């Protein structure tokens, strides 16, 4: 049986925008499962749901639980008090090294702000607080 078929059987829904993303929403718990070749990233706001899903997956497929994610597809993952922080710090350092710019001077913005035509920006407030979005991950 293919992983995608199994996930659909156990009530995951396939993302409409990303074929490698599956979403499970049950009893106020949400789980995101991202598949890339033979790597799986499983994220939920409910640790019991994660353990249950790992058990179900291991009954059907050979897998190895690597614990908490630290690095996935070139993205560094670090837990914070409000969710997860994602970074590509090492990727940027690698690009700077390959371009011979490892010792370049740091600046807040890589463009000259004196040449930018800055226009006032109208703020649109989202009724969903940012911490609620992060808390889902």
CSV table of N, CA, C and O in Angstrom, one decimal, residues 50-130:
chain,number,residue,atom,x,y,z
A,50,UNK,N,0.4,12.6,17.8
A,50,UNK,CA,1.6,12.3,17.1
A,50,UNK,C,2.1,10.9,17.5
A,50,UNK,O,2.4,10.1,16.6
A,51,UNK,N,2.1,10.5,18.7
A,51,UNK,CA,2.5,9.2,19.1
A,51,UNK,C,1.5,8.1,18.5
A,51,UNK,O,2.0,7.0,18.1
A,52,UNK,N,0.2,8.4,18.5
A,52,UNK,CA,-0.7,7.4,17.9
A,52,UNK,C,-0.4,7.3,16.4
A,52,UNK,O,-0.4,6.1,15.9
A,53,UNK,N,-0.2,8.4,15.7
A,53,UNK,CA,0.1,8.3,14.3
A,53,UNK,C,1.4,7.6,14.0
A,53,UNK,O,1.5,6.8,13.0
A,54,UNK,N,2.4,7.8,14.8
A,54,UNK,CA,3.7,7.1,14.6
A,54,UNK,C,3.5,5.6,14.8
A,54,UNK,O,4.0,4.8,14.0
A,55,UNK,N,2.7,5.2,15.8
A,55,UNK,CA,2.4,3.8,16.0
A,55,UNK,C,1.6,3.2,14.8
A,55,UNK,O,2.0,2.1,14.3
A,56,UNK,N,0.6,3.9,14.3
A,56,UNK,CA,-0.2,3.4,13.2
A,56,UNK,C,0.7,3.3,11.9
A,56,UNK,O,0.7,2.3,11.2
A,57,UNK,N,1.6,4.3,11.7
A,57,UNK,CA,2.5,4.3,10.5
A,57,UNK,C,3.5,3.1,10.6
A,57,UNK,O,3.8,2.5,9.6
A,58,UNK,N,4.0,2.9,11.8
A,58,UNK,CA,5.0,1.8,12.0
A,58,UNK,C,4.4,0.4,11.9
A,58,UNK,O,5.1,-0.5,11.6
A,59,UNK,N,3.1,0.3,12.1
A,59,UNK,CA,2.4,-1.0,11.9
A,59,UNK,C,2.3,-1.3,10.4
A,59,UNK,O,2.3,-2.5,10.0
A,60,UNK,N,2.2,-0.3,9.6
A,60,UNK,CA,2.0,-0.5,8.1
A,60,UNK,C,3.3,-0.3,7.3
A,60,UNK,O,3.4,-1.0,6.3
A,61,UNK,N,4.2,0.5,7.8
A,61,UNK,CA,5.5,0.8,7.1
A,61,UNK,C,6.7,0.6,8.0
A,61,UNK,O,6.6,0.9,9.2
A,62,UNK,N,7.8,0.4,7.4
A,62,UNK,CA,9.1,0.4,8.1
A,62,UNK,C,9.5,1.8,8.3
A,62,UNK,O,9.7,2.5,7.3
A,63,UNK,N,9.6,2.3,9.5
A,63,UNK,CA,10.1,3.6,9.7
A,63,UNK,C,10.9,3.8,10.9
A,63,UNK,O,10.9,2.9,11.8
A,64,UNK,N,11.6,4.9,11.0
A,64,UNK,CA,12.5,5.2,12.2
A,64,UNK,C,12.1,6.5,12.7
A,64,UNK,O,12.2,7.5,11.9
A,65,UNK,N,11.7,6.6,13.9
A,65,UNK,CA,11.4,7.9,14.5
A,65,UNK,C,12.7,8.6,14.9
A,65,UNK,O,13.4,8.1,15.8
A,66,UNK,N,13.0,9.8,14.3
A,66,UNK,CA,14.2,10.5,14.6
A,66,UNK,C,14.0,11.6,15.7
A,66,UNK,O,14.9,12.3,15.9
A,67,UNK,N,12.8,11.6,16.3
A,67,UNK,CA,12.5,12.5,17.3
A,67,UNK,C,12.2,13.9,16.8
A,67,UNK,O,11.7,14.0,15.7
A,68,UNK,N,12.4,14.9,17.6
A,68,UNK,CA,12.1,16.3,17.2
A,68,UNK,C,12.9,16.7,16.0
A,68,UNK,O,14.1,16.4,15.9
A,69,UNK,N,12.3,17.5,15.1
A,69,UNK,CA,13.0,17.9,13.9
A,69,UNK,C,14.0,19.0,14.3
A,69,UNK,O,13.6,19.9,15.0
A,70,UNK,N,15.1,18.9,13.7
A,70,UNK,CA,16.1,20.0,13.8
A,70,UNK,C,16.5,20.6,12.5
A,70,UNK,O,16.9,21.7,12.4
A,71,UNK,N,16.3,19.8,11.4
A,71,UNK,CA,16.7,20.2,10.1
A,71,UNK,C,15.9,19.4,9.1
A,71,UNK,O,15.7,18.2,9.2
A,72,UNK,N,15.2,20.1,8.2
A,72,UNK,CA,14.4,19.4,7.2
A,72,UNK,C,14.5,20.1,5.8
A,72,UNK,O,14.1,21.3,5.8
A,73,UNK,N,15.0,19.5,4.8
A,73,UNK,CA,15.1,20.1,3.5
A,73,UNK,C,15.8,21.4,3.5
A,73,UNK,O,15.4,22.3,2.8
A,74,UNK,N,16.9,21.5,4.2
A,74,UNK,CA,17.7,22.7,4.2
A,74,UNK,C,17.2,23.8,5.1
A,74,UNK,O,17.7,24.9,5.2
A,75,UNK,N,16.1,23.5,5.9
A,75,UNK,CA,15.5,24.5,6.8
A,75,UNK,C,15.8,24.0,8.2
A,75,UNK,O,15.5,22.9,8.6
A,76,UNK,N,16.4,24.9,9.0
A,76,UNK,CA,16.6,24.6,10.4
A,76,UNK,C,15.3,24.9,11.2
A,76,UNK,O,14.6,25.9,11.0
A,77,UNK,N,15.0,24.0,12.1
A,77,UNK,CA,13.8,24.0,12.9
A,77,UNK,C,14.2,24.1,14.4
A,77,UNK,O,14.9,23.3,14.9
A,78,UNK,N,13.7,25.1,15.1
A,78,UNK,CA,14.0,25.3,16.5
A,78,UNK,C,12.7,25.6,17.2
A,78,UNK,O,11.9,26.5,16.8
A,79,UNK,N,12.4,24.9,18.3
A,79,UNK,CA,11.2,25.2,19.1
A,79,UNK,C,11.4,26.6,19.8
A,79,UNK,O,12.5,27.0,20.2
A,80,UNK,N,10.3,27.3,19.9
A,80,UNK,CA,10.2,28.6,20.7
A,80,UNK,C,9.1,28.5,21.7
A,80,UNK,O,8.3,27.5,21.6
A,81,UNK,N,8.9,29.5,22.5
A,81,UNK,CA,7.8,29.5,23.4
A,81,UNK,C,6.4,29.6,22.8
A,81,UNK,O,5.4,29.2,23.4
A,82,UNK,N,6.4,30.0,21.5
A,82,UNK,CA,5.1,30.2,20.8
A,82,UNK,C,4.9,29.3,19.6
A,82,UNK,O,3.9,29.4,18.9
A,83,UNK,N,5.9,28.4,19.4
A,83,UNK,CA,5.8,27.5,18.2
A,83,UNK,C,7.1,27.1,17.7
A,83,UNK,O,8.0,26.8,18.5
A,84,UNK,N,7.3,27.2,16.4
A,84,UNK,CA,8.6,26.8,15.8
A,84,UNK,C,9.2,28.0,15.1
A,84,UNK,O,8.5,28.7,14.4
A,85,UNK,N,10.5,28.1,15.1
A,85,UNK,CA,11.2,29.1,14.4
A,85,UNK,C,11.9,28.4,13.2
A,85,UNK,O,12.6,27.4,13.4
A,86,UNK,N,11.7,28.9,12.0
A,86,UNK,CA,12.3,28.3,10.8
A,86,UNK,C,13.4,29.2,10.3
A,86,UNK,O,13.2,30.4,10.2
A,87,UNK,N,14.6,28.7,9.9
A,87,UNK,CA,15.7,29.5,9.5
A,87,UNK,C,16.5,28.8,8.4
A,87,UNK,O,16.5,27.6,8.3
A,88,UNK,N,17.1,29.6,7.5
A,88,UNK,CA,18.0,29.0,6.5
A,88,UNK,C,19.4,29.7,6.7
A,88,UNK,O,20.1,29.9,5.8
A,89,UNK,N,19.8,29.9,7.9
A,89,UNK,CA,21.0,30.6,8.3
A,89,UNK,C,22.2,29.9,7.7
A,89,UNK,O,23.1,30.5,7.0
A,90,UNK,N,22.3,28.6,7.8
A,90,UNK,CA,23.5,27.8,7.3
A,90,UNK,C,23.5,27.8,5.8
A,90,UNK,O,24.5,27.9,5.1
A,91,UNK,N,22.3,27.8,5.1
A,91,UNK,CA,22.2,27.9,3.7
A,91,UNK,C,22.7,29.2,3.2
A,91,UNK,O,23.5,29.3,2.2
A,92,UNK,N,22.4,30.3,3.9
A,92,UNK,CA,22.8,31.6,3.5
A,92,UNK,C,24.4,31.7,3.7
A,92,UNK,O,25.1,32.3,2.8
A,93,UNK,N,24.9,31.2,4.8
A,93,UNK,CA,26.3,31.2,5.0
A,93,UNK,C,27.1,30.4,3.9
A,93,UNK,O,28.1,30.8,3.4
A,94,UNK,N,26.5,29.3,3.4
A,94,UNK,CA,27.0,28.5,2.3
A,94,UNK,C,27.1,29.3,1.0
A,94,UNK,O,28.1,29.3,0.3
A,95,UNK,N,26.0,30.0,0.7
A,95,UNK,CA,25.9,30.8,-0.5
A,95,UNK,C,27.0,31.9,-0.4
A,95,UNK,O,27.7,32.2,-1.4
A,96,UNK,N,27.1,32.6,0.7
A,96,UNK,CA,28.1,33.6,0.9
A,96,UNK,C,29.5,33.1,0.7
A,96,UNK,O,30.4,33.7,0.1
A,97,UNK,N,29.8,31.9,1.2
A,97,UNK,CA,31.1,31.3,1.1
A,97,UNK,C,31.4,31.0,-0.3
A,97,UNK,O,32.5,31.2,-0.8
A,98,UNK,N,30.4,30.4,-1.1
A,98,UNK,CA,30.6,30.0,-2.5
A,98,UNK,C,30.8,31.3,-3.3
A,98,UNK,O,31.5,31.2,-4.4
A,99,UNK,N,30.3,32.4,-2.9
A,99,UNK,CA,30.4,33.7,-3.7
A,99,UNK,C,31.6,34.5,-3.2
A,99,UNK,O,31.9,35.5,-3.7
A,100,UNK,N,32.4,33.9,-2.3
A,100,UNK,CA,33.6,34.6,-1.8
A,100,UNK,C,33.2,35.8,-0.9
A,100,UNK,O,34.0,36.8,-0.9
A,101,UNK,N,32.1,35.8,-0.3
A,101,UNK,CA,31.6,37.0,0.5
A,101,UNK,C,31.5,36.6,2.0
A,101,UNK,O,30.7,37.3,2.7
A,102,UNK,N,32.2,35.6,2.5
A,102,UNK,CA,32.0,35.2,3.9
A,102,UNK,C,32.4,36.3,4.8
A,102,UNK,O,31.9,36.4,5.9
A,103,UNK,N,33.4,37.2,4.4
A,103,UNK,CA,33.8,38.3,5.3
A,103,UNK,C,33.2,39.6,5.0
A,103,UNK,O,33.7,40.7,5.4
A,104,UNK,N,32.1,39.6,4.2
A,104,UNK,CA,31.5,40.9,3.8
A,104,UNK,C,30.9,41.6,5.0
A,104,UNK,O,30.6,41.0,6.0
A,105,UNK,N,30.7,42.9,4.9
A,105,UNK,CA,30.2,43.7,6.0
A,105,UNK,C,28.7,43.5,6.1
A,105,UNK,O,28.0,43.5,5.1
A,106,UNK,N,28.2,43.3,7.3
A,106,UNK,CA,26.8,43.1,7.6
A,106,UNK,C,26.0,44.4,7.5
A,106,UNK,O,26.5,45.5,7.9
A,107,UNK,N,24.9,44.4,6.9
A,107,UNK,CA,24.0,45.5,6.8
A,107,UNK,C,22.6,45.0,7.1
A,107,UNK,O,22.2,43.9,7.0
A,108,UNK,N,21.7,46.0,7.6
A,108,UNK,CA,20.3,45.6,7.9
A,108,UNK,C,19.5,45.3,6.7
A,108,UNK,O,18.6,44.4,6.7
A,109,UNK,N,19.8,45.9,5.6
A,109,UNK,CA,19.1,45.7,4.3
A,109,UNK,C,20.1,45.7,3.2
A,109,UNK,O,21.0,46.5,3.2
A,110,UNK,N,20.0,44.8,2.2
A,110,UNK,CA,21.0,44.7,1.2
A,110,UNK,C,20.9,45.7,0.1
A,110,UNK,O,21.6,45.7,-0.9
A,111,UNK,N,19.9,46.6,0.2
A,111,UNK,CA,19.7,47.7,-0.8
A,111,UNK,C,19.9,49.0,-0.2
A,111,UNK,O,19.6,49.2,1.0
A,112,UNK,N,20.3,50.0,-1.0
A,112,UNK,CA,20.4,51.4,-0.5
A,112,UNK,C,19.0,51.9,-0.3
A,112,UNK,O,18.3,52.1,-1.3
A,113,UNK,N,18.7,52.3,0.9
A,113,UNK,CA,17.3,52.8,1.1
A,113,UNK,C,17.2,54.3,0.6
A,113,UNK,O,16.1,54.7,0.4
A,114,UNK,N,18.3,55.0,0.4
A,114,UNK,CA,18.2,56.3,-0.1
A,114,UNK,C,17.7,56.4,-1.5
A,114,UNK,O,17.2,57.4,-2.0
A,115,UNK,N,17.8,55.3,-2.3
A,115,UNK,CA,17.4,55.2,-3.7
A,115,UNK,C,16.0,54.6,-3.8
A,115,UNK,O,15.5,54.5,-4.9
A,116,UNK,N,15.4,54.2,-2.7
A,116,UNK,CA,14.1,53.6,-2.8
A,116,UNK,C,13.0,54.6,-2.7
A,116,UNK,O,13.1,55.6,-2.0
A,117,UNK,N,12.0,54.5,-3.5
A,117,UNK,CA,10.8,55.4,-3.4
A,117,UNK,C,9.8,54.8,-2.4
A,117,UNK,O,9.0,53.9,-2.8
A,118,UNK,N,9.9,55.2,-1.2
A,118,UNK,CA,9.1,54.6,-0.1
A,118,UNK,C,7.7,55.3,-0.1
A,118,UNK,O,7.7,56.5,0.1
A,119,UNK,N,6.7,54.5,-0.3
A,119,UNK,CA,5.3,55.1,-0.2
A,119,UNK,C,4.7,54.6,1.1
A,119,UNK,O,5.0,53.5,1.6
A,120,UNK,N,3.8,55.4,1.6
A,120,UNK,CA,3.1,54.9,2.8
A,120,UNK,C,2.3,53.6,2.5
A,120,UNK,O,1.8,53.4,1.5
A,121,UNK,N,2.3,52.7,3.5
A,121,UNK,CA,1.7,51.5,3.4
A,121,UNK,C,0.4,51.4,4.2
A,121,UNK,O,0.5,51.7,5.4
A,122,UNK,N,-0.7,51.1,3.6
A,122,UNK,CA,-1.9,50.9,4.4
A,122,UNK,C,-1.9,49.6,5.1
A,122,UNK,O,-1.8,48.5,4.4
A,123,UNK,N,-2.0,49.6,6.4
A,123,UNK,CA,-2.0,48.3,7.1
A,123,UNK,C,-3.4,47.6,7.1
A,123,UNK,O,-4.4,48.3,7.3
A,124,UNK,N,-3.4,46.4,6.8
A,124,UNK,CA,-4.6,45.6,6.9
A,124,UNK,C,-4.5,44.6,8.0
A,124,UNK,O,-3.6,43.8,8.0
A,125,UNK,N,-5.3,44.8,9.0
A,125,UNK,CA,-5.2,43.9,10.2
A,125,UNK,C,-5.9,42.6,10.0
A,125,UNK,O,-7.1,42.6,9.6
A,126,UNK,N,-5.3,41.6,10.3
A,126,UNK,CA,-5.9,40.2,10.2
A,126,UNK,C,-6.5,39.9,11.6
A,126,UNK,O,-5.8,40.1,12.6
A,127,UNK,N,-7.7,39.5,11.6
A,127,UNK,CA,-8.4,39.2,12.9
A,127,UNK,C,-7.8,38.0,13.7
A,127,UNK,O,-8.0,37.8,14.8
A,128,UNK,N,-7.0,37.2,13.0
A,128,UNK,CA,-6.3,36.1,13.6
A,128,UNK,C,-5.0,36.5,14.2
A,128,UNK,O,-4.1,36.8,13.4
A,129,UNK,N,-4.8,36.5,15.5
A,129,UNK,CA,-3.5,36.9,16.1
A,129,UNK,C,-2.4,35.9,15.7
A,129,UNK,O,-2.7,34.7,15.5
A,130,UNK,N,-1.3,36.4,15.4
A,130,UNK,CA,-0.1,35.7,15.0
A,130,UNK,C,0.2,34.5,15.9
A,130,UNK,O,0.5,33.4,15.4
